[in-house]
Amino acid sequence: MSRADLVVVANRLPVDRVEGPDGEPTWRRSPGGLVTALEQVMQNLDGAWVGWGGKPDLDVEPFEFDGTVLVPVPLSRDDLRDYYEGFSNGTIWPLYHDVIAAPVYKRSWWDAYVRVNRRFAEAAAKHVQDGGFVWVQDYQLQLVPQMLRELRPDVTIGYFHHIPFPAYSLFAQLPWRRQVLEGLLGADVIGFQRVEDAGNFQRSIRRLLHYPTKGETVTVPTIEDAARTVISRSYPISIDANHFLELAQRPDIIARAQSIREQLGAEKLMLGVDRLDYTKGIRHRLKAYGEMLADGRITGKDATLVQIASPSRPGVEAYQELRDEIEMSVARINGDYSTVETTAIRYLHQGYPREEMVALYLAADVMLVTALRDGMNLVAKEYVAVRADNTGVLVLSEFAGAADELGSALLVNPHDIEGTKDILSRSLQMPVAEQARRMKTMRKKVFDNDVVKWGQRFLDDMETSRARRNDA
């Protein structure tokens, strides 16, 4: 199989392995946010994608899917326990999300993280053509850039960090902090969601490695005494806004949205769409909503909250406990405030196809994105993209990356329960003229800065890095 000019390296392949009609295994495209973001970028390129196939001990040869060569990396159950559930999601995820949950530091987890990162780097090195590009994705693979540079110094390496990068005071807790920074600096271009994240990264570089930084660059010394210049900056990720708008204009989806509103019966529909994760602020949202019902500020006839919490990391104990806590809160609120005719909260622990999500976005008067910490949050942008009539209210956490771009939303501090209640009341009462003014501003931002522009900005900087190295 020929080698590719652009190789994407991510924890997962962009497909799921499923059983076909004849019982034979087949592949279908995954619904995840990373896949959605990159599918447009990959469409017009001679590309390959390196990632885990989604099942333990699955060892299959590279294959082609929708014009992209997919390169499965096998992971054992032990790898998944220690590298993925352990170091990636038991250490890095909570540490990088402001220690909302306590990180766990296990040397065996770190050893697995190193071992698996090397496996991904070797697969990428094997499948990228001479002088090509490799684009590494996210926190599970922070060591891959440097490992790949050692294996293939001829290629140009990019790394994009989809989650927050913590302040130095938090990052410094990590026992393997220097190794992580050195791993990331193997890249030529390092991207973050927010200017704040890029700044946190550069402060950690200065404090721990003492490398000079200037503007959006880091100077990395090399053994040959010819220092490398690494671009380190923010590239806020986005969505395929036109695709979401096209879905929102389909008659069947419009009819589905109307059906949802009729079935719920309340005057206003509030919607939350999140992975079941402690960073998403679902507990705080439920507390504020429950208190509004208790205070008599709203009733079940005034508004219904539809909360979708798609399953996430069921093997991690903190997530099991979170699900139990949320479902107890929902049951308590519904028991106290639902009636025969109305349900205070419709809670759905399920994932839904994109068409159903667009119908829900169209049906919702208020979209609640109240994460305690979030790299970006594309749900906020999806909601804005489909509101072609400029109605609807976005309530957005100031701690989500999307708040940097969507400043016309009603910004909220989700830790402030009283303040959140006031914002929710305001969202339900906002005049249509104010809705339109805010929504027009946000829609322009989303459509002017879509996912194609995001990918092109990053790849342009990788091309600049390659040209600079070739000229040296």
Coordinates of C-alpha atoms in Angstrom, one line a residue:
M1 CA 0.0 0.0 0.0
S2 CA 1.4 3.4 -1.0
R3 CA 2.4 5.9 1.7
A4 CA 0.4 9.1 2.2
D5 CA 1.3 12.7 2.0
L6 CA -0.8 13.5 5.1
V7 CA -1.2 11.1 8.0
V8 CA -3.6 11.8 10.9
V9 CA -2.8 10.1 14.1
A10 CA -5.6 9.8 16.7
N11 CA -6.6 7.5 19.5
R12 CA -9.5 6.1 17.5
L13 CA -10.0 5.4 13.8
P14 CA -12.9 7.4 12.3
V15 CA -14.9 4.2 11.9
D16 CA -16.6 1.7 14.2
R17 CA -16.5 -2.1 13.5
V18 CA -20.0 -3.5 13.4
E19 CA -21.7 -6.7 12.2
G20 CA -23.1 -6.5 8.7
P21 CA -26.4 -8.0 7.5
D22 CA -24.7 -11.3 6.6
G23 CA -22.9 -11.6 10.0
E24 CA -19.6 -10.5 8.6
P25 CA -17.8 -7.6 10.3
T26 CA -17.9 -4.3 8.5
W27 CA -17.1 -0.6 9.2
R28 CA -19.2 2.5 9.5
R29 CA -18.2 6.1 10.2
S30 CA -18.1 7.1 13.8
P31 CA -20.3 10.0 15.1
G32 CA -17.5 11.6 17.3
G33 CA -16.6 15.2 17.3
L34 CA -13.0 14.7 16.1
V35 CA -14.2 12.7 13.2
T36 CA -16.8 15.3 12.3
A37 CA -14.1 18.0 12.5
L38 CA -11.6 16.3 10.4
E39 CA -13.7 14.6 7.7
Q40 CA -13.9 17.8 5.7
V41 CA -10.2 18.4 6.0
M42 CA -9.4 14.9 4.8
Q43 CA -11.8 14.8 1.9
N44 CA -9.6 16.4 -0.7
L45 CA -6.3 15.0 0.4
D46 CA -4.3 11.9 -0.2
G47 CA -4.5 10.9 3.4
A48 CA -4.1 8.0 5.9
W49 CA -5.5 7.8 9.4
V50 CA -3.7 5.9 12.2
G51 CA -5.8 4.9 15.2
W52 CA -7.2 2.1 17.4
G53 CA -9.9 0.0 15.8
G54 CA -12.3 0.2 18.8
K55 CA -12.1 -3.3 20.1
P56 CA -9.4 -4.9 22.3
D57 CA -6.9 -7.2 20.7
L58 CA -8.3 -6.4 17.2
D59 CA -5.4 -6.8 14.8
V60 CA -6.3 -6.1 11.1
E61 CA -4.4 -5.0 8.1
P62 CA -4.7 -1.4 6.8
F63 CA -7.7 -0.9 4.5
E64 CA -9.4 1.9 2.5
F65 CA -12.6 3.6 3.6
D66 CA -14.2 6.5 1.7
G67 CA -10.9 7.3 0.0
T68 CA -8.8 7.3 3.1
V69 CA -6.3 4.6 4.1
L70 CA -7.1 3.5 7.7
V71 CA -4.2 2.0 9.7
P72 CA -5.5 0.1 12.8
V73 CA -3.2 0.0 15.9
P74 CA -3.9 -3.0 18.1
L75 CA -4.5 -2.4 21.8
S76 CA -4.8 -5.1 24.4
R77 CA -7.2 -5.0 27.4
D78 CA -4.2 -4.1 29.6
D79 CA -3.3 -1.3 27.2
L80 CA -6.8 0.1 27.4
R81 CA -6.9 -0.2 31.2
D82 CA -3.5 1.5 31.8
Y83 CA -2.9 3.8 28.8
Y84 CA -6.5 4.9 28.1
E85 CA -8.7 4.5 31.2
G86 CA -5.6 5.0 33.4
F87 CA -3.1 7.6 32.3
S88 CA -5.1 9.4 29.6
N89 CA -8.4 9.6 31.5
G90 CA -7.4 9.0 35.2
T91 CA -4.3 11.3 35.1
I92 CA -4.2 13.7 32.2
W93 CA -8.0 14.4 31.8
P94 CA -8.7 15.6 35.4
L95 CA -5.3 17.4 35.7
Y96 CA -5.9 19.4 32.5
H97 CA -9.5 20.2 33.5
D98 CA -8.5 22.2 36.6
V99 CA -8.5 19.1 38.9
I100 CA -12.3 19.0 39.0
A101 CA -11.7 15.4 39.9
A102 CA -8.4 14.3 41.6
P103 CA -5.8 13.0 39.2
V104 CA -4.1 9.6 39.9
Y105 CA -0.4 9.2 39.3
K106 CA 0.6 5.6 38.7
R107 CA 4.0 4.6 37.3
S108 CA 2.5 1.6 35.6
W109 CA 0.0 3.8 33.8
W110 CA 2.8 6.1 32.6
D111 CA 4.8 3.1 31.4
A112 CA 1.8 1.9 29.4
Y113 CA 1.3 5.5 28.0
V114 CA 4.9 5.5 26.7
R115 CA 4.6 2.0 25.2
V116 CA 1.4 2.8 23.4
N117 CA 2.5 6.2 22.2
R118 CA 5.5 4.5 20.6
R119 CA 3.3 2.0 18.8
F120 CA 1.3 4.9 17.3
A121 CA 4.5 6.8 16.3
E122 CA 5.9 3.7 14.6
A123 CA 2.7 3.2 12.6
A124 CA 2.7 6.8 11.4
A125 CA 6.4 6.6 10.5
K126 CA 5.7 3.5 8.3
H127 CA 2.8 5.1 6.4
V128 CA 3.9 8.7 5.7
Q129 CA 5.7 9.4 2.5
D130 CA 9.1 11.1 2.3
G131 CA 8.9 14.8 3.4
G132 CA 5.2 14.4 4.2
F133 CA 3.0 15.7 7.0
V134 CA 1.8 14.0 10.1
W135 CA -0.9 15.6 12.2
V136 CA -1.2 14.1 15.7
Q137 CA -4.5 14.6 17.7
D138 CA -5.0 15.2 21.4
Y139 CA -3.9 14.4 24.9
Q140 CA -3.7 10.6 24.5
L141 CA -0.7 10.9 22.2
Q142 CA 1.4 13.8 23.6
L143 CA 4.6 11.8 23.3
V144 CA 4.1 10.8 19.6
P145 CA 5.6 14.0 18.0
Q146 CA 9.1 13.5 19.6
M147 CA 9.1 9.8 19.0
L148 CA 8.1 10.3 15.4
R149 CA 10.8 13.0 14.9
E150 CA 13.4 10.5 16.0
L151 CA 12.0 7.9 13.6
R152 CA 11.3 10.2 10.6
P153 CA 13.2 13.5 10.8
D154 CA 12.3 14.3 7.2
V155 CA 8.5 14.8 7.9
T156 CA 6.7 17.9 9.2
I157 CA 4.8 17.2 12.4
G158 CA 1.7 19.0 13.7
Y159 CA 0.0 18.4 17.0
F160 CA -3.5 19.7 18.0
H161 CA -4.6 19.7 21.6
H162 CA -8.4 19.5 21.8
I163 CA -8.8 19.9 25.6
P164 CA -7.6 22.7 27.8
F165 CA -3.9 23.0 28.7
P166 CA -3.6 23.8 32.5
A167 CA -2.0 26.6 34.3
Y168 CA 1.6 26.0 35.3
S169 CA 0.7 25.6 39.0
L170 CA -1.5 22.6 38.0
F171 CA 0.7 21.1 35.3
A172 CA 3.7 21.2 37.6
Q173 CA 2.1 18.4 39.7
L174 CA 2.6 15.9 36.9
P175 CA 5.6 13.7 37.8
W176 CA 6.4 13.3 34.1
R177 CA 5.9 16.9 33.2
R178 CA 9.3 17.4 31.4
Q179 CA 8.8 14.2 29.3
V180 CA 5.3 15.5 28.2
L181 CA 6.7 18.9 27.2
E182 CA 9.6 17.4 25.3
G183 CA 7.2 15.0 23.6
L184 CA 5.0 17.9 22.4
L185 CA 8.0 19.9 21.2
G186 CA 8.8 17.2 18.8
A187 CA 6.1 18.9 16.6
D188 CA 6.8 21.8 14.2
V189 CA 3.3 23.2 14.9
I190 CA 1.4 22.9 18.2
G191 CA -2.2 24.0 18.2
F192 CA -4.5 24.9 21.1
Q193 CA -8.2 25.9 21.4
R194 CA -7.7 29.2 23.3
V195 CA -5.0 31.9 23.5
E196 CA -5.0 31.1 27.2
D197 CA -4.1 27.5 26.6
A198 CA -1.2 28.4 24.3
G199 CA 0.0 30.9 27.0
N200 CA -0.1 28.2 29.7
F201 CA 1.9 25.9 27.5
Q202 CA 4.6 28.5 26.9
R203 CA 4.8 29.4 30.6
S204 CA 5.4 25.8 31.4
I205 CA 8.1 25.6 28.7
R206 CA 9.9 28.7 30.2
R207 CA 9.6 27.4 33.8
L208 CA 10.6 23.8 33.3
L209 CA 12.7 23.6 30.2
H210 CA 14.0 27.2 30.1
Y211 CA 13.6 27.4 26.4
P212 CA 13.1 30.9 25.0
T213 CA 9.6 31.8 23.7
K214 CA 8.7 34.8 21.6
G215 CA 5.2 35.6 20.4
E216 CA 3.8 32.4 19.0
T217 CA 7.1 30.6 18.8
V218 CA 9.3 28.4 20.9
T219 CA 13.1 28.0 20.2
V220 CA 14.1 24.4 20.8
P221 CA 17.8 23.6 21.0
T222 CA 19.1 20.5 19.1
I223 CA 22.2 18.3 19.4
E224 CA 23.5 19.8 16.2
D225 CA 23.4 23.3 17.7
A226 CA 20.9 24.4 15.0
A227 CA 17.9 25.4 17.1
R228 CA 14.4 24.5 15.8
T229 CA 11.6 27.0 15.8
V230 CA 8.2 25.6 16.8
I231 CA 5.0 27.4 16.2
S232 CA 2.7 27.4 19.2
R233 CA -0.6 29.2 18.9
S234 CA -4.4 28.9 19.2
Y235 CA -6.6 27.5 16.4
P236 CA -10.2 27.5 17.6
I237 CA -11.8 24.4 16.2
S238 CA -15.2 24.6 14.5
I239 CA -17.9 22.7 12.6
D240 CA -19.1 22.2 9.1
A241 CA -21.7 24.9 9.5
N242 CA -23.3 24.6 6.1
H243 CA -23.9 20.9 6.5
F244 CA -25.8 21.6 9.8
L245 CA -27.8 24.3 8.1
E246 CA -28.7 22.0 5.2
L247 CA -29.9 19.4 7.7
A248 CA -32.0 22.1 9.5
Q249 CA -33.8 22.9 6.2
R250 CA -34.9 19.3 5.5
P251 CA -38.7 19.0 5.8
D252 CA -38.5 15.7 7.7
I253 CA -36.2 17.2 10.3
I254 CA -38.4 20.3 10.6
A255 CA -41.4 18.1 11.1
R256 CA -39.5 16.1 13.7
A257 CA -38.7 19.3 15.6
Q258 CA -42.4 20.3 15.6
S259 CA -43.3 16.9 16.9
I260 CA -40.9 17.1 19.8
R261 CA -42.3 20.4 20.9
E262 CA -45.9 19.1 20.7
Q263 CA -45.1 16.0 22.7
L264 CA -43.3 17.9 25.5
G265 CA -46.2 20.2 25.9
A266 CA -44.4 23.0 27.9
E267 CA -44.3 26.5 26.7
K268 CA -40.4 26.6 26.5
L269 CA -37.9 23.8 25.8
M270 CA -34.5 24.0 27.4
L271 CA -31.9 21.6 26.1
G272 CA -28.6 20.2 27.4
V273 CA -26.4 17.9 25.2
D274 CA -23.3 16.5 26.8
R275 CA -21.1 13.5 27.2
L276 CA -21.7 12.1 30.7
D277 CA -18.6 13.7 32.2
Y278 CA -17.8 15.6 35.4
T279 CA -16.4 18.5 33.4
K280 CA -19.7 19.3 31.7
G281 CA -21.4 20.9 34.7
I282 CA -24.5 18.7 34.5
R283 CA -24.8 18.5 38.3
H284 CA -24.6 22.3 38.7
R285 CA -27.2 22.7 35.9
L286 CA -29.7 20.4 37.6
K287 CA -29.2 22.0 40.9
A288 CA -30.0 25.5 39.5
Y289 CA -33.0 24.2 37.5
G290 CA -34.3 22.3 40.5
E291 CA -34.0 25.4 42.8
M292 CA -35.9 27.4 40.2
L293 CA -38.7 24.9 40.4
A294 CA -38.6 24.9 44.2
D295 CA -38.6 28.7 44.3
G296 CA -41.6 28.9 42.0
R297 CA -39.7 30.9 39.4
I298 CA -40.8 28.4 36.8
T299 CA -43.3 25.5 36.6
G300 CA -43.5 22.4 34.5
K301 CA -45.9 24.2 32.2
D302 CA -43.5 27.1 31.7
A303 CA -40.5 25.0 30.7
T304 CA -39.1 21.4 30.3
L305 CA -35.5 20.6 30.4
V306 CA -34.3 17.9 28.0
Q307 CA -31.0 16.6 29.2
I308 CA -29.1 14.2 26.9
A309 CA -26.1 12.7 28.6
S310 CA -24.4 10.3 26.2
P311 CA -22.5 7.3 27.7
S312 CA -18.9 8.0 28.3
R313 CA -16.0 5.8 29.8
P314 CA -18.2 3.3 31.7
G315 CA -15.0 1.6 32.9
V316 CA -13.8 4.6 34.9
E317 CA -15.2 4.6 38.5
A318 CA -15.6 8.4 38.7
Y319 CA -18.0 8.2 35.7
Q320 CA -20.1 5.4 37.2
E321 CA -20.5 7.5 40.4
L322 CA -21.4 10.6 38.3
R323 CA -24.1 8.7 36.5
D324 CA -25.6 7.5 39.7
E325 CA -25.6 11.0 41.2
I326 CA -27.1 12.6 38.2
E327 CA -29.9 10.0 37.8
M328 CA -30.8 10.4 41.5
S329 CA -31.0 14.2 41.1
V330 CA -33.2 13.8 38.0
A331 CA -35.5 11.3 39.8
R332 CA -35.8 13.6 42.9
I333 CA -36.6 16.7 40.8
N334 CA -39.2 14.8 38.7
G335 CA -40.7 13.3 41.8
D336 CA -41.2 16.7 43.4
Y337 CA -42.2 18.8 40.4
S338 CA -43.6 16.7 37.5
T339 CA -47.3 16.3 37.0
V340 CA -49.5 13.9 35.1
E341 CA -49.4 16.3 32.2
T342 CA -45.8 17.6 32.4
T343 CA -42.3 16.2 33.1
A344 CA -39.8 18.6 34.7
I345 CA -36.7 16.9 33.2
R346 CA -36.5 14.5 30.3
Y347 CA -33.2 12.7 31.0
L348 CA -31.8 10.5 28.2
H349 CA -28.6 8.5 28.8
Q350 CA -28.2 7.7 25.1
G351 CA -26.4 8.9 22.0
Y352 CA -28.4 10.1 19.0
P353 CA -27.7 10.5 15.2
R354 CA -26.9 13.9 13.8
E355 CA -30.4 14.3 12.3
E356 CA -32.1 13.8 15.6
M357 CA -29.7 16.3 17.3
V358 CA -30.5 18.9 14.6
A359 CA -34.3 18.4 15.3
L360 CA -33.7 18.9 19.0
Y361 CA -31.6 22.1 18.3
L362 CA -34.5 23.4 16.2
A363 CA -37.0 22.6 18.9
A364 CA -35.1 24.1 21.7
D365 CA -35.8 27.7 22.8
V366 CA -32.7 27.7 25.1
M367 CA -29.5 25.8 24.7
L368 CA -27.5 25.1 27.9
V369 CA -23.8 24.7 27.5
T370 CA -22.6 25.2 31.1
A371 CA -19.4 23.2 31.3
L372 CA -17.1 23.7 34.3
R373 CA -14.1 23.5 31.9
D374 CA -14.2 22.7 28.2
G375 CA -11.6 23.0 25.4
M376 CA -14.1 24.3 22.9
N377 CA -17.6 22.7 22.9
L378 CA -18.9 22.2 19.4
V379 CA -22.5 21.7 20.5
A380 CA -22.7 25.5 21.1
K381 CA -21.7 26.1 17.5
E382 CA -24.0 23.5 16.1
Y383 CA -27.0 25.1 17.9
V384 CA -26.1 28.5 16.5
A385 CA -25.6 27.1 13.0
V386 CA -29.1 25.7 12.6
R387 CA -31.0 28.8 13.9
A388 CA -31.5 30.3 10.5
D389 CA -34.5 32.4 11.8
N390 CA -32.2 34.0 14.4
T391 CA -34.4 32.9 17.3
G392 CA -33.2 30.9 20.3
V393 CA -30.9 31.7 23.3
L394 CA -27.5 30.2 23.9
V395 CA -26.5 30.0 27.6
L396 CA -22.7 29.4 27.5
S397 CA -20.1 28.8 30.3
E398 CA -17.4 31.4 30.3
F399 CA -15.0 28.4 31.0
A400 CA -15.7 26.8 27.6
G401 CA -13.5 27.7 24.7
A402 CA -16.5 28.7 22.6
A403 CA -17.0 31.7 24.9
D404 CA -14.0 33.4 23.3
E405 CA -15.8 33.5 19.9
L406 CA -19.5 33.5 20.9
G407 CA -19.5 36.5 23.3
S408 CA -23.0 37.4 22.3
A409 CA -24.3 34.4 24.2
L410 CA -25.5 34.7 27.7
L411 CA -22.3 33.9 29.5
V412 CA -22.5 32.2 32.9
N413 CA -20.3 31.0 35.7
P414 CA -21.7 27.6 36.3
H415 CA -20.2 27.5 39.9
D416 CA -22.5 30.4 40.8
I417 CA -25.8 28.7 41.3
E418 CA -27.7 32.0 42.0
G419 CA -26.2 33.7 39.0
T420 CA -27.0 30.7 36.8
K421 CA -30.7 30.8 38.0
D422 CA -30.8 34.5 37.1
I423 CA -29.4 33.8 33.6
L424 CA -31.8 30.9 33.0
S425 CA -34.7 33.2 34.0
R426 CA -33.4 35.8 31.6
S427 CA -33.0 33.3 28.8
L428 CA -36.7 32.2 29.1
Q429 CA -37.9 35.8 29.0
M430 CA -35.6 37.3 26.3
P431 CA -37.5 39.4 23.7
V432 CA -37.3 38.1 20.1
A433 CA -35.5 41.3 19.0
E434 CA -32.7 40.7 21.5
Q435 CA -32.5 37.0 20.5
A436 CA -32.1 38.0 16.8
R437 CA -29.4 40.6 17.5
R438 CA -27.3 38.1 19.5
M439 CA -27.9 35.2 17.2
K440 CA -27.0 37.1 14.0
T441 CA -23.6 38.0 15.6
M442 CA -22.9 34.5 16.6
R443 CA -24.0 32.9 13.3
K444 CA -21.7 35.2 11.4
K445 CA -18.8 34.1 13.6
V446 CA -19.6 30.4 13.1
F447 CA -20.0 30.6 9.4
D448 CA -17.0 32.8 8.8
N449 CA -14.8 30.5 10.8
D450 CA -15.9 27.0 9.9
V451 CA -14.0 23.7 10.2
V452 CA -12.5 24.0 6.7
K453 CA -10.9 27.3 7.6
W454 CA -9.7 25.8 10.9
G455 CA -8.0 22.9 9.1
Q456 CA -6.5 25.1 6.4
R457 CA -5.0 27.5 8.9
F458 CA -3.3 24.6 10.7
L459 CA -2.1 23.0 7.5
D460 CA -0.8 26.3 6.1
D461 CA 1.4 26.7 9.2
M462 CA 2.7 23.2 8.7
E463 CA 3.5 24.0 5.1
T464 CA 5.3 27.2 6.2
S465 CA 7.3 25.1 8.7
R466 CA 8.3 22.6 5.9
A467 CA 9.3 25.4 3.6
R468 CA 11.4 27.0 6.3
R469 CA 13.2 23.8 7.0
N470 CA 13.8 23.0 3.4
D471 CA 15.3 26.5 2.9
A472 CA 17.6 26.2 5.9

